[in-house]
Short mmCIF file of C-alpha atoms and ligand atoms in Angstrom, two decimals:
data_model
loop_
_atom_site.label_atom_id
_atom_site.label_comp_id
_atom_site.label_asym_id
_atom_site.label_seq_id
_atom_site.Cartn_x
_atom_site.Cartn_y
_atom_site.Cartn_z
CA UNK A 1 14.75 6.98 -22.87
CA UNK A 2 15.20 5.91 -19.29
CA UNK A 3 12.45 4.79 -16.76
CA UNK A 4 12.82 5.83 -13.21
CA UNK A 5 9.98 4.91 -10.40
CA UNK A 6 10.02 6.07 -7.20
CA UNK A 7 7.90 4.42 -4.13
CA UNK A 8 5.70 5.35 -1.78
CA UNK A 9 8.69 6.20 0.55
CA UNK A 10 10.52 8.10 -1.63
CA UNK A 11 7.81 10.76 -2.51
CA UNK A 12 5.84 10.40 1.01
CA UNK A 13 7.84 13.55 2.79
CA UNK A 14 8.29 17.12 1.20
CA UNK A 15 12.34 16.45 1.44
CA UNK A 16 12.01 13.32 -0.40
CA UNK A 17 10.44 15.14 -2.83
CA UNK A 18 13.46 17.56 -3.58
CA UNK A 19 15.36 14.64 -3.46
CA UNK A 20 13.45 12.84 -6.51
CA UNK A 21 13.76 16.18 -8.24
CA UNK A 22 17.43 15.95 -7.95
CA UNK A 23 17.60 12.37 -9.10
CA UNK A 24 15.80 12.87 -12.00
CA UNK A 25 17.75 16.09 -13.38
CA UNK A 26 21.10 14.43 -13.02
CA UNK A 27 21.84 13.70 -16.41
CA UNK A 28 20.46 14.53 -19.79
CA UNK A 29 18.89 11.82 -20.85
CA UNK A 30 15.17 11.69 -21.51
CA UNK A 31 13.07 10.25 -19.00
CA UNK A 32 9.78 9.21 -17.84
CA UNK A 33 9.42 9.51 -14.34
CA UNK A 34 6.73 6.69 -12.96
CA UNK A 35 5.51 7.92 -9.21
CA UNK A 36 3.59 6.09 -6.50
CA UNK A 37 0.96 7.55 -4.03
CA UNK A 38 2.98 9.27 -0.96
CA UNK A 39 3.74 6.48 1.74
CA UNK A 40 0.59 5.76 3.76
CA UNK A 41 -2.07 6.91 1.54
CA UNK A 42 -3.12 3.86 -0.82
CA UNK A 43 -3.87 1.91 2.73
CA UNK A 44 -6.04 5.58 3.61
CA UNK A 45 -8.02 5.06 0.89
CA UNK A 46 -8.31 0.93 1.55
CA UNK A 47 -9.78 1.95 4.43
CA UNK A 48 -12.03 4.85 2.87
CA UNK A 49 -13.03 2.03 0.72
CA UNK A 50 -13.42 -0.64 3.14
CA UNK A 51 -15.37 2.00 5.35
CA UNK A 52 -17.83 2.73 2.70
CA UNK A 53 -18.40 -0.89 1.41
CA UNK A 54 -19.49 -1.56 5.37
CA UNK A 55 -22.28 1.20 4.98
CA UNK A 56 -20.06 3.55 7.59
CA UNK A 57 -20.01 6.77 6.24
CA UNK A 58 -18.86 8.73 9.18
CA UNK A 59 -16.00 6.83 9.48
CA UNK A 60 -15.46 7.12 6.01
CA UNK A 61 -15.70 10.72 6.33
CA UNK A 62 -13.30 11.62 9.02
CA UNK A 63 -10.67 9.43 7.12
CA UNK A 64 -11.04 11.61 4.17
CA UNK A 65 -10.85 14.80 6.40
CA UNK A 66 -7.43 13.44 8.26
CA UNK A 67 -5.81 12.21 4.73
CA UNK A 68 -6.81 16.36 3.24
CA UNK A 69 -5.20 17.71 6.18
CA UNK A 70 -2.18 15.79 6.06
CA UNK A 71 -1.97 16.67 2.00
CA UNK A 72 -2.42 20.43 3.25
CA UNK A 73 0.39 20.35 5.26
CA UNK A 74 2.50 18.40 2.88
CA UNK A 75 1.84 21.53 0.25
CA UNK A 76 2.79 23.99 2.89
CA UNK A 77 6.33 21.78 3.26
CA UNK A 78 6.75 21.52 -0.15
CA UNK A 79 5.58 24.63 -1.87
CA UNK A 80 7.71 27.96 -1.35
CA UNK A 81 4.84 30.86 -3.46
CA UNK A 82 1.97 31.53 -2.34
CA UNK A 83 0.74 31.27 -6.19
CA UNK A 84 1.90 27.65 -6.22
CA UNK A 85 0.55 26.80 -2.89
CA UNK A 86 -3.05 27.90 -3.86
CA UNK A 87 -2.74 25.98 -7.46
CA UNK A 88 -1.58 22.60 -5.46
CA UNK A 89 -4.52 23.63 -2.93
CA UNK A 90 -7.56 23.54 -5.76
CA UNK A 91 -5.93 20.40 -7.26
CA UNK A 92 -6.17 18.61 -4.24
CA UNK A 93 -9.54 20.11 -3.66
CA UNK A 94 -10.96 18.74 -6.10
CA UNK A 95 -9.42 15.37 -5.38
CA UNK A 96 -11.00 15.34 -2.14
CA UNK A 97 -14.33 17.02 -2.72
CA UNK A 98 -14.52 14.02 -5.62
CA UNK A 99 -14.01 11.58 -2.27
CA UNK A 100 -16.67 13.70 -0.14
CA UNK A 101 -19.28 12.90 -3.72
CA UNK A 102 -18.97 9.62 -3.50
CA UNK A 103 -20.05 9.15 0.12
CA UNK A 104 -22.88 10.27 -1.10
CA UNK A 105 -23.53 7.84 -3.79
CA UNK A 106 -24.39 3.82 -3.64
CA UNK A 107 -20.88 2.23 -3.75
CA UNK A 108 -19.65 -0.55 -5.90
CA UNK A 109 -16.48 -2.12 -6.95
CA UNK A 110 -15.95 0.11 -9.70
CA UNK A 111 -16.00 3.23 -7.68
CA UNK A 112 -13.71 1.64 -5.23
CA UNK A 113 -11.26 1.38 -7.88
CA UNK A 114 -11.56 5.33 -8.51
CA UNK A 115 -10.87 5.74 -4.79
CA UNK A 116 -7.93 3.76 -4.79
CA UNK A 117 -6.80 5.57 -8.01
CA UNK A 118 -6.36 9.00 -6.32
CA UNK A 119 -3.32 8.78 -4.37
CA UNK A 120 -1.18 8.20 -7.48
CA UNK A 121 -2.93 10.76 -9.19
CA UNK A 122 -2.47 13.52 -6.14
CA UNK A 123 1.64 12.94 -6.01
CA UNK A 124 1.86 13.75 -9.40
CA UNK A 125 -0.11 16.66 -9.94
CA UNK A 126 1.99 18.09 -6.48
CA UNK A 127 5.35 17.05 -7.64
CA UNK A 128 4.54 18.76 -11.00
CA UNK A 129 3.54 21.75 -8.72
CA UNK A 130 7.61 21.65 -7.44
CA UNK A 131 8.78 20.97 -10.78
CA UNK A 132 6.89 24.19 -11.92
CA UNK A 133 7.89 25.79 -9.27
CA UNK A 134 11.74 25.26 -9.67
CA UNK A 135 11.06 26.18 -13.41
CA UNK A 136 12.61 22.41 -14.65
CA UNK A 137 10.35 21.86 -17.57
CA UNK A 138 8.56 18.66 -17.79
CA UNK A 139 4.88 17.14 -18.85
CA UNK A 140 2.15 15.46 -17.41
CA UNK A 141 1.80 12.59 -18.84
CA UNK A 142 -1.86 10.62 -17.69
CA UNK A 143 -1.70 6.73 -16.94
CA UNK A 144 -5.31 6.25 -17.97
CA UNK A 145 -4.77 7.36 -21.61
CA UNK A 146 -2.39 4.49 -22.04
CA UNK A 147 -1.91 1.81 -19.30
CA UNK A 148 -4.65 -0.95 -19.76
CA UNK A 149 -5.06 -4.46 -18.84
CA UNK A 150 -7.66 -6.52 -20.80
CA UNK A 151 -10.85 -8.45 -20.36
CA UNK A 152 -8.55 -10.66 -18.40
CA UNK A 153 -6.70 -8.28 -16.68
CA UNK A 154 -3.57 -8.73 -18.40
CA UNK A 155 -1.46 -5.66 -19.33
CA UNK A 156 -0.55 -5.63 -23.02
CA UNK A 157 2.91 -4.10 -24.00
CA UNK A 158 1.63 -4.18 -27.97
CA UNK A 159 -1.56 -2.34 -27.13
CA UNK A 160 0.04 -0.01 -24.52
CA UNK A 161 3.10 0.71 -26.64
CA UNK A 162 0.97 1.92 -29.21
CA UNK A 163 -1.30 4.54 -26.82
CA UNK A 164 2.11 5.43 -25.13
CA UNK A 165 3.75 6.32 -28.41
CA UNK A 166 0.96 8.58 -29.36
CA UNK A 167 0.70 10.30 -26.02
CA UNK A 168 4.84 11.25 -26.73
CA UNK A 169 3.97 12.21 -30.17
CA UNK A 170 1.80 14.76 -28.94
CA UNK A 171 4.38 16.29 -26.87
CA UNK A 172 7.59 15.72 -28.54
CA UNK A 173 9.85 18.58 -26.97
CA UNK A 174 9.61 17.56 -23.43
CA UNK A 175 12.30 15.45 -21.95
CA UNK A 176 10.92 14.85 -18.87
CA UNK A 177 7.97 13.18 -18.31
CA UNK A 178 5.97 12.35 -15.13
CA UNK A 179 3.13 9.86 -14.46
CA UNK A 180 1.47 7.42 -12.06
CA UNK A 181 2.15 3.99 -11.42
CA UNK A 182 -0.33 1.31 -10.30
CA UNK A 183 -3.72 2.98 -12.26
CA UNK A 184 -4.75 1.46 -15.61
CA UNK A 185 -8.37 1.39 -17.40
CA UNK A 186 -9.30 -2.20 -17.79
CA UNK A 187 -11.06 -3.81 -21.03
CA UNK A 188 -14.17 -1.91 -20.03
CA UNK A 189 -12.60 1.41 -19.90
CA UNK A 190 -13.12 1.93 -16.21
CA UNK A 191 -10.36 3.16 -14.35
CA UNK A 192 -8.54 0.07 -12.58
CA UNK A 193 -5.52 -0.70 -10.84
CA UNK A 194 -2.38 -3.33 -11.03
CA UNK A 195 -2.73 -4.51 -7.76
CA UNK A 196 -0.69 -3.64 -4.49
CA UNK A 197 2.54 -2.24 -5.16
CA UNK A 198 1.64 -2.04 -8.68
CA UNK A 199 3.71 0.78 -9.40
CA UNK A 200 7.22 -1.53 -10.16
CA UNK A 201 4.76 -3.20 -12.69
CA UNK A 202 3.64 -0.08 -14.53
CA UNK A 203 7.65 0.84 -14.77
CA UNK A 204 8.82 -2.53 -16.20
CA UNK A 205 5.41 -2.09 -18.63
CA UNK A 206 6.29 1.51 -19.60
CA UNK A 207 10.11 0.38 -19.74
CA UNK A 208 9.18 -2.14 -22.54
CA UNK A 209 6.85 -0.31 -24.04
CA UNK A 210 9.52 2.34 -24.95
CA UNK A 211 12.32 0.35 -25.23
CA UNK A 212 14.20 1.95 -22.65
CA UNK A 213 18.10 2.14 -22.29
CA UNK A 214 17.09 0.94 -18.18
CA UNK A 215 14.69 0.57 -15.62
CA UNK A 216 14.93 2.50 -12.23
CA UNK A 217 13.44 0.94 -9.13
CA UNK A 218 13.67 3.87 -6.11
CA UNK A 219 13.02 2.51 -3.50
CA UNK A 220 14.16 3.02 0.81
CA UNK A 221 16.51 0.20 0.35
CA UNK A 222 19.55 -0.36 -1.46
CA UNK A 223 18.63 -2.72 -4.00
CA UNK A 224 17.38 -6.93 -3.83
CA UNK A 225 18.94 -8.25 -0.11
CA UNK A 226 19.70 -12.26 0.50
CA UNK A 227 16.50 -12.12 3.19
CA UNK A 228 13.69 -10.33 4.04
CA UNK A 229 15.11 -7.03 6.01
CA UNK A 230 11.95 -6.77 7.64
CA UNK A 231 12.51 -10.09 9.51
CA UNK A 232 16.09 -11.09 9.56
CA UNK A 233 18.52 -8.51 11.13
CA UNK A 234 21.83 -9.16 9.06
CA UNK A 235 20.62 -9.19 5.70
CA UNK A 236 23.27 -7.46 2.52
CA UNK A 237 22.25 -6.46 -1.22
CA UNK A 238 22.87 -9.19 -3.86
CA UNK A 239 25.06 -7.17 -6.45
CA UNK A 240 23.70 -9.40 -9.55
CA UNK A 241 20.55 -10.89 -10.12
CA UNK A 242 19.29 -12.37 -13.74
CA UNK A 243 15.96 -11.85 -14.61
CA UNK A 244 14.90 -15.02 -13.94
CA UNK A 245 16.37 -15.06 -10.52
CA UNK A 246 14.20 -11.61 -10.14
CA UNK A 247 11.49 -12.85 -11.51
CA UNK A 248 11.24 -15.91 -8.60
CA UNK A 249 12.32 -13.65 -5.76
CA UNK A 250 9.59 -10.92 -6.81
CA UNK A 251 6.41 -13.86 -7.16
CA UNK A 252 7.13 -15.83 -4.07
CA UNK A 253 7.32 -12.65 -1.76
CA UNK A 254 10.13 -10.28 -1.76
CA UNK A 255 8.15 -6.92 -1.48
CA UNK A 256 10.78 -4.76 -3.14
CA UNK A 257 9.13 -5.63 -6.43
CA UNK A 258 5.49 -6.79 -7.51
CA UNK A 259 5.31 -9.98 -8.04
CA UNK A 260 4.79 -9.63 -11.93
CA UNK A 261 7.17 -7.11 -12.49
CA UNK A 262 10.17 -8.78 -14.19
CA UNK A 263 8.49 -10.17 -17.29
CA UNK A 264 8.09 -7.02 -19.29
CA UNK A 265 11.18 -5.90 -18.92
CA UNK A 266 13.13 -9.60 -18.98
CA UNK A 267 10.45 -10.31 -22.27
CA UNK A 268 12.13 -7.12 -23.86
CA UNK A 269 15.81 -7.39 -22.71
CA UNK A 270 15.74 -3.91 -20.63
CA UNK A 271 18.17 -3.81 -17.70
CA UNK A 272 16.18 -3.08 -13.98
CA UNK A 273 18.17 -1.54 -11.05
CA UNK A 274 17.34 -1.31 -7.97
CA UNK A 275 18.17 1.89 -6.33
CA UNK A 276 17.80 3.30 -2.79
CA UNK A 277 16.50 7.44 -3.06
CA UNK A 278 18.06 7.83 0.45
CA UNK A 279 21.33 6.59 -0.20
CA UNK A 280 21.52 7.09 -3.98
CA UNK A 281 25.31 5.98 -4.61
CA UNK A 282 24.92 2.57 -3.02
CA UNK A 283 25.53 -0.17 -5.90
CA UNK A 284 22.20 -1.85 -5.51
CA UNK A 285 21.06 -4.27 -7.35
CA UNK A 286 21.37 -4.74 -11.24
CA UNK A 287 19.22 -6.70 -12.84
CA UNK A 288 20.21 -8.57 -16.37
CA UNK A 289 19.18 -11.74 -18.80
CA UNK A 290 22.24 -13.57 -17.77
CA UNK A 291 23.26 -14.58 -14.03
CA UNK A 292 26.73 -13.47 -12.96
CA UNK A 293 27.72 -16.50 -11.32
CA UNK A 294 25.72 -20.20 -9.87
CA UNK A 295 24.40 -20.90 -6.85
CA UNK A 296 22.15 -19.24 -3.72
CA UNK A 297 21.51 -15.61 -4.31
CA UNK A 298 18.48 -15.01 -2.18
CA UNK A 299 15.48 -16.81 -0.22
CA UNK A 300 11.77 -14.92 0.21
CA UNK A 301 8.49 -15.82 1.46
CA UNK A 302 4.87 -15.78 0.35
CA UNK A 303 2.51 -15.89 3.13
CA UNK A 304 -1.19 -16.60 2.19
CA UNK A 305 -0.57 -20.17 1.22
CA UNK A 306 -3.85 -22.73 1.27
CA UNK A 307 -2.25 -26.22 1.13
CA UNK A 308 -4.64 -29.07 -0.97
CA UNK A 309 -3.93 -32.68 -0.27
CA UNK A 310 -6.01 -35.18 -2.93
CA UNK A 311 -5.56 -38.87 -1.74
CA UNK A 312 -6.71 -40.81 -4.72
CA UNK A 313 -9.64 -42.97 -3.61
CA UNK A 314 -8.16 -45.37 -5.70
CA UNK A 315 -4.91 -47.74 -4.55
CA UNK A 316 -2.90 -46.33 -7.10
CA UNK A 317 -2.94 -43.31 -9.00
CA UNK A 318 -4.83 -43.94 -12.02
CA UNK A 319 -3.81 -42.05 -15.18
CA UNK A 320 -6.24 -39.23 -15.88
CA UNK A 321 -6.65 -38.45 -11.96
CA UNK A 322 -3.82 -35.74 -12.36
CA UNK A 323 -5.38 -33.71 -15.82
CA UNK A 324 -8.79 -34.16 -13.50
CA UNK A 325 -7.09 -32.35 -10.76
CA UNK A 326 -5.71 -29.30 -12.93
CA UNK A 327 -9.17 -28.89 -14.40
CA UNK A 328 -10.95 -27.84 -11.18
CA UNK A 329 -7.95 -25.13 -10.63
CA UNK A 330 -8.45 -24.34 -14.51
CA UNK A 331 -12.23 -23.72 -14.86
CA UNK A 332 -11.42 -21.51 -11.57
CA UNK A 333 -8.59 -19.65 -12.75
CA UNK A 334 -6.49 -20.36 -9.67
CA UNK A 335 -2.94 -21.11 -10.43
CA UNK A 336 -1.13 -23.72 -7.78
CA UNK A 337 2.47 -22.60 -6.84
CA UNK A 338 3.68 -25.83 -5.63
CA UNK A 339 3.03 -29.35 -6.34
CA UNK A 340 4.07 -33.22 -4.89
CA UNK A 341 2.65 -35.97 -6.13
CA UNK A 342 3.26 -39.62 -4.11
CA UNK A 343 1.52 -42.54 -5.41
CA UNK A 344 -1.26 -41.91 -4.01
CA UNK A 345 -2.22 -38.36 -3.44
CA UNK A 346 -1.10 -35.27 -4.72
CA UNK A 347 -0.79 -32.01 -2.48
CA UNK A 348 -0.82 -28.58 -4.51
CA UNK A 349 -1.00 -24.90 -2.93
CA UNK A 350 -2.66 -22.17 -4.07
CA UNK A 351 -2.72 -18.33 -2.79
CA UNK A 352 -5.88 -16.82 -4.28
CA UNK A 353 -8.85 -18.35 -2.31
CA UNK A 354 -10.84 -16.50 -3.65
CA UNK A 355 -12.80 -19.99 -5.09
CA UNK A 356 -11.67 -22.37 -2.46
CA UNK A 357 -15.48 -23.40 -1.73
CA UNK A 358 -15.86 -24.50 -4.87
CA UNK A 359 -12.56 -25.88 -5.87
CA UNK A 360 -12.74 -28.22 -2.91
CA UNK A 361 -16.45 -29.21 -3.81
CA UNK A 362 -15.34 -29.82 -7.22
CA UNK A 363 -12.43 -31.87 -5.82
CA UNK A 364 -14.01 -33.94 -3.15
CA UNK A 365 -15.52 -36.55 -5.73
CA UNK A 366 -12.01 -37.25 -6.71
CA UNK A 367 -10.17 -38.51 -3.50
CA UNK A 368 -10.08 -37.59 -0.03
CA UNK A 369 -9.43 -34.14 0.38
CA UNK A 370 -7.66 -32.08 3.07
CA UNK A 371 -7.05 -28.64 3.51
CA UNK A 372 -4.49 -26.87 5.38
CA UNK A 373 -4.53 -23.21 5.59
CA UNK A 374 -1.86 -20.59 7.11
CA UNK A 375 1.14 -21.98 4.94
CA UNK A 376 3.60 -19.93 3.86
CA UNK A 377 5.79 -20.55 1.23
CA UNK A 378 9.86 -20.36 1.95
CA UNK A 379 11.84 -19.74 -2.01
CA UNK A 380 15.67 -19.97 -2.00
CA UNK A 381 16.53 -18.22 -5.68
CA UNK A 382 19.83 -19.14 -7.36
CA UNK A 383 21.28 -20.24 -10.61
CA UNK A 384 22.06 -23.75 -11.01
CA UNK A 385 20.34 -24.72 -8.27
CA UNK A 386 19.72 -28.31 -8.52
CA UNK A 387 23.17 -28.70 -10.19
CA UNK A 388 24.42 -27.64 -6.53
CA UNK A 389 24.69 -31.08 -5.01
CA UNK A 390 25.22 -30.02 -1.65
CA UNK A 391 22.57 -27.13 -1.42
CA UNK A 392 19.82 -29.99 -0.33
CA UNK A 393 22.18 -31.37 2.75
CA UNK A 394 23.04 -27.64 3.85
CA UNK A 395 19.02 -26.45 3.29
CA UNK A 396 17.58 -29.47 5.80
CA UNK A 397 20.25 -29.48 8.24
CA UNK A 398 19.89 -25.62 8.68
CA UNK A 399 16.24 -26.57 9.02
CA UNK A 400 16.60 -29.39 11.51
CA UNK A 401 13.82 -28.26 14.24
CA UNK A 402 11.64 -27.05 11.83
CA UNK A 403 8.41 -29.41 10.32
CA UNK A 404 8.34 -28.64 6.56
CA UNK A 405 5.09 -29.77 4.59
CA UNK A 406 6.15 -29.98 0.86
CA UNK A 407 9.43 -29.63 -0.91
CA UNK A 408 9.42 -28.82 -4.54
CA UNK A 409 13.02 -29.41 -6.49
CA UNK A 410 13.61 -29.72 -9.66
CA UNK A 411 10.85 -28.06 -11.54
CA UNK A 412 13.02 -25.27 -11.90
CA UNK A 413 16.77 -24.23 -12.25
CA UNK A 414 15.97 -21.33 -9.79
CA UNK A 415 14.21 -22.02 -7.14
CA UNK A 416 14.13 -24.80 -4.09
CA UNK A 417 11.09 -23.91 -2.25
CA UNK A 418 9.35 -25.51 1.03
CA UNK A 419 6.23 -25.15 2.40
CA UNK A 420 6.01 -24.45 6.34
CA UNK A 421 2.86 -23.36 8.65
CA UNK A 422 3.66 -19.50 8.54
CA UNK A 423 3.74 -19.63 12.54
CA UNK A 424 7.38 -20.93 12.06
CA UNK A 425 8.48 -18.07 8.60
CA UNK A 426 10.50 -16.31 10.88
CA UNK A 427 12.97 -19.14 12.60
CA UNK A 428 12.95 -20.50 8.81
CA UNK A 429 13.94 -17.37 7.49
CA UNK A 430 16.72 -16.68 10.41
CA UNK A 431 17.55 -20.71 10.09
CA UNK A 432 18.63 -20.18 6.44
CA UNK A 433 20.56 -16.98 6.32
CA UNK A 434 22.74 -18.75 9.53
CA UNK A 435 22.73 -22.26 7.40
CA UNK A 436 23.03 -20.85 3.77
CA UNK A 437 24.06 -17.60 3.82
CA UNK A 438 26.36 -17.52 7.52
CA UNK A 439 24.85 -14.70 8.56
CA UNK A 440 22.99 -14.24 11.92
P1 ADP B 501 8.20 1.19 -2.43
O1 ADP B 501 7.20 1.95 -1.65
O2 ADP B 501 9.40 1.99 -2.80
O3 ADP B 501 7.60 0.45 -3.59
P2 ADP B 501 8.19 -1.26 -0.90
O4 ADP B 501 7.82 -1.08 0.53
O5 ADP B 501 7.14 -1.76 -1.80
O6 ADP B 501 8.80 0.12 -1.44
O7 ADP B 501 9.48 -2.23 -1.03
C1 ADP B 501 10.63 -1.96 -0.29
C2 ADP B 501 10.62 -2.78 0.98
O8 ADP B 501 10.64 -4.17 0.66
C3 ADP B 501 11.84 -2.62 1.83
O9 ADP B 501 11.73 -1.49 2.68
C4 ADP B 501 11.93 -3.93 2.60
O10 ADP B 501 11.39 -3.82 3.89
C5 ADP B 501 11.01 -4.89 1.83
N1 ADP B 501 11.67 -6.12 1.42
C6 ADP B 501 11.18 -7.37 1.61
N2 ADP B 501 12.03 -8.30 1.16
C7 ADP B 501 13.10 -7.64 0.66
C8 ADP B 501 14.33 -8.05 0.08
N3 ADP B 501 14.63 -9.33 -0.12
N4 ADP B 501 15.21 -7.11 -0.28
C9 ADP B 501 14.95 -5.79 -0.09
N5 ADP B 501 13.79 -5.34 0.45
C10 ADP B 501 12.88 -6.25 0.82
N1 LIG B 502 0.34 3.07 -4.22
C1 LIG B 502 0.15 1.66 -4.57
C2 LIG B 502 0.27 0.82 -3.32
O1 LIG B 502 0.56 1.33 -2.25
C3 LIG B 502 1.08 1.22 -5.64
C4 LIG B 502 2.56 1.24 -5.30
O2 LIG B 502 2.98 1.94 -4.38
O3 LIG B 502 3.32 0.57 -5.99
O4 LIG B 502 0.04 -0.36 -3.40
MG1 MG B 503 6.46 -1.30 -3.70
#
């Protein structure tokens, strides 16, 4: 059984569409086809969402009205029959007329989640529409009856395996199977989501679940490049990564892949490549336990960053002051990226600020605290890294004008990463692919 997933991109025009069909009847072996929302319509239905929360229902309303007409023309590009153009039409009727009801209810968190749910479930029910409608036989198969996260909103592979395995079992003909990424039902049975860009997360999930022979990323790019294309103009795919490498890249901010992505599939051994739908005979990027060779692969960044600085009140750092520290972050369930400790402070960062108010209550008691926010956080992924005696020398003297804030090296084999005020990420980011990579 393979996995292939195919982005927003790759699914957001009709052509694309034909395309993915293509792709995915290629070669005989089973499949189960993981699809996101077409390009542009999760952020609709943020805004819906965001429009509704705010009490402003005609907004809300004419967004709704501009996303149905943009799905009616997308049927009309990508539906030949008339028969199949009015089935595609109720389905996505219904979708909408479900958006219109709930402007007319009180909204909550909950029902934001079913909001945000729809776009994944739309692009499947259309693309099995063109499936039906090229006669390539294939099955529905529905996210919510076996993606979950529990009461801490942690996807399962056991517990999902299990659900998975009976939803085949019920179907065990088909050889093609579609469903959505990024929508789960969490511990209360509610329908809930993995997050932005989720959808690389539900594939890697599904992909261990199974046990499949590989992992398919589609995406608009061909594969994992050295620096973020959206920012630096000479950027080239990295052939090779190991899951570990991946797994850094992904968490501190290269958007080709959600930021949890790698563990399910690097926890059960299965092989992830990253594929471009456009240009589908590029190499990519293959992703495998082992690195093929030391050294820089990559560097990413992770915008967001709050920076805490703790000077112990104390002269000297008295033991206990550290395990007092974590605690605050613990009891909040905020995890800290990067850490330095002197003798007498200690400066952590954290991106979900969600409890800053009270972390930094919590903290003041123990030290003079200071907080500096708009950090971003610049990663440069390798093997070997520290073992790379020079890589220190080459990183500061390609950053010679620029003020970094924190270095942290060492705590991993991986990753060298420094912490800059995100008004400088770009010259970093062009600094380092000139200074470690020789590109402009
Ligand atoms: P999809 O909709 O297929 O999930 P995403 O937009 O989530 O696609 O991810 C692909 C995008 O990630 C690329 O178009 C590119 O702009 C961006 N990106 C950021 N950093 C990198 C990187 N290091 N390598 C490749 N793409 C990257
Ligand atoms: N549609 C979701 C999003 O835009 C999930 C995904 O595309 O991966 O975040
Ligand atoms: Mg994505």
């Amino acid at each position: 059984m393979k996995i292939m997933k195919f982005g927003g991109t790759s699914v957001g025009k009709p052509e694309r569409m034909f395309q993915v069909a293509d792709l995915i009847t290629r070669d005989q072996e089973p499949k189960i086809v993981v699809l996101s929302a077409l390009s542009g319509t999760t952020n609709a239905l943020v805004a819906i969402g965001d429009a509704m929360s705010g009490g402003d229902k005609q907004k809300a309303s004419e967004l709704i009205e501009s996303l149905h007409a943009h799905y009616k023309t997308f049927i009309e590009g990508l539906l030949k029959t008339e028969v199949l153009q009015k089935k595609a039409n109720t389905i996505i009727n219904e979708h909408f007329d479900f958006l219109r009801i709930i402007l007319k209810i009180s909204f909550n968190d909950a029902l934001n989640k079913d909001i945000l749910a729809q776009g994944e479930l739309m692009s499947t029910k259309l693309f099995c529409c063109y499936l039906e409608e090229k006669g390539l036989d294939h099955h529905l198969l529905p996210a919510l009856d076996f993606m979950s996260i529990d009461a801490n909103d942690e996807p399962q592979v056991p517990s999902i395996k299990s659900k998975i395995t009976n939803a085949l079992e019920q179907h065990p003909a088909k050889k093609l199977y579609i469903t959505q990424g990024y929508i789960c039902r969490n511990a209360k049975g509610e329908v809930d989501n993995l997050k932005r860009g989720g959808s690389d997360y539900s594939a890697s999930l599904i992909a261990a679940a199974v046990n499949a022979s590989v992992c398919e990323i589609w995406t608009d790019i061909d594969g994992m490049h050295n620096n973020d294309p959206r920012i630096v103009h000479s950027t080239r795919p990295v052939e090779h990564l190991s899951f570990d490498e991946a797994a850094e890249l992904a968490y501190f901010g290269a958007k080709i892949l959600h930021p949890a992505s790698i563990w399910p599939a690097q926890h059960y051994n299965i092989p992830v490549k990253l594929l471009n739908t456009m240009e589908p005979e590029a190499k990519g990027t293959i992703i495998l336990k082992d690195a093929e060779r030391d050294g820089v692969k990559a560097v990413a960044a992770k915008d967001g960053i709050v920076m805490l600085k703790i000077k112990s009140s104390r002269m000297l750092l008295a033991y206990g002051f550290l395990r007092k520290i974590f605690e605050v972050f613990e009891k909040y369930r905020t995890s800290i990226d990067m850490i330095t400790t002197s003798e007498v402070a200690v400066s952590v960062t954290i991106d979900n600020t969600t409890y800053l108010d009270q972390i930094a209550k919590e903290l003041q008691p123990l030290g003079e605290l200071e907080i500096i926010n708009q950090q971003t956080i610049v990663s440069v992924v390798g093997n070997k890294l520290t073992q790379n005696s020079n890589l220190m020398m080459r990183l500061f003297d390609a950053l010679n004008n620029i003020p970094v804030n924190m270095v942290s090296y060492g705590g991993s084999l991986h990753n060298v990463s420094i912490l800059v005020p995100t008004t400088l990420k770009n010259d970093t980011l062009k600094a380092l692919n000139k200074g470690l990579f020789g590109l402009d």
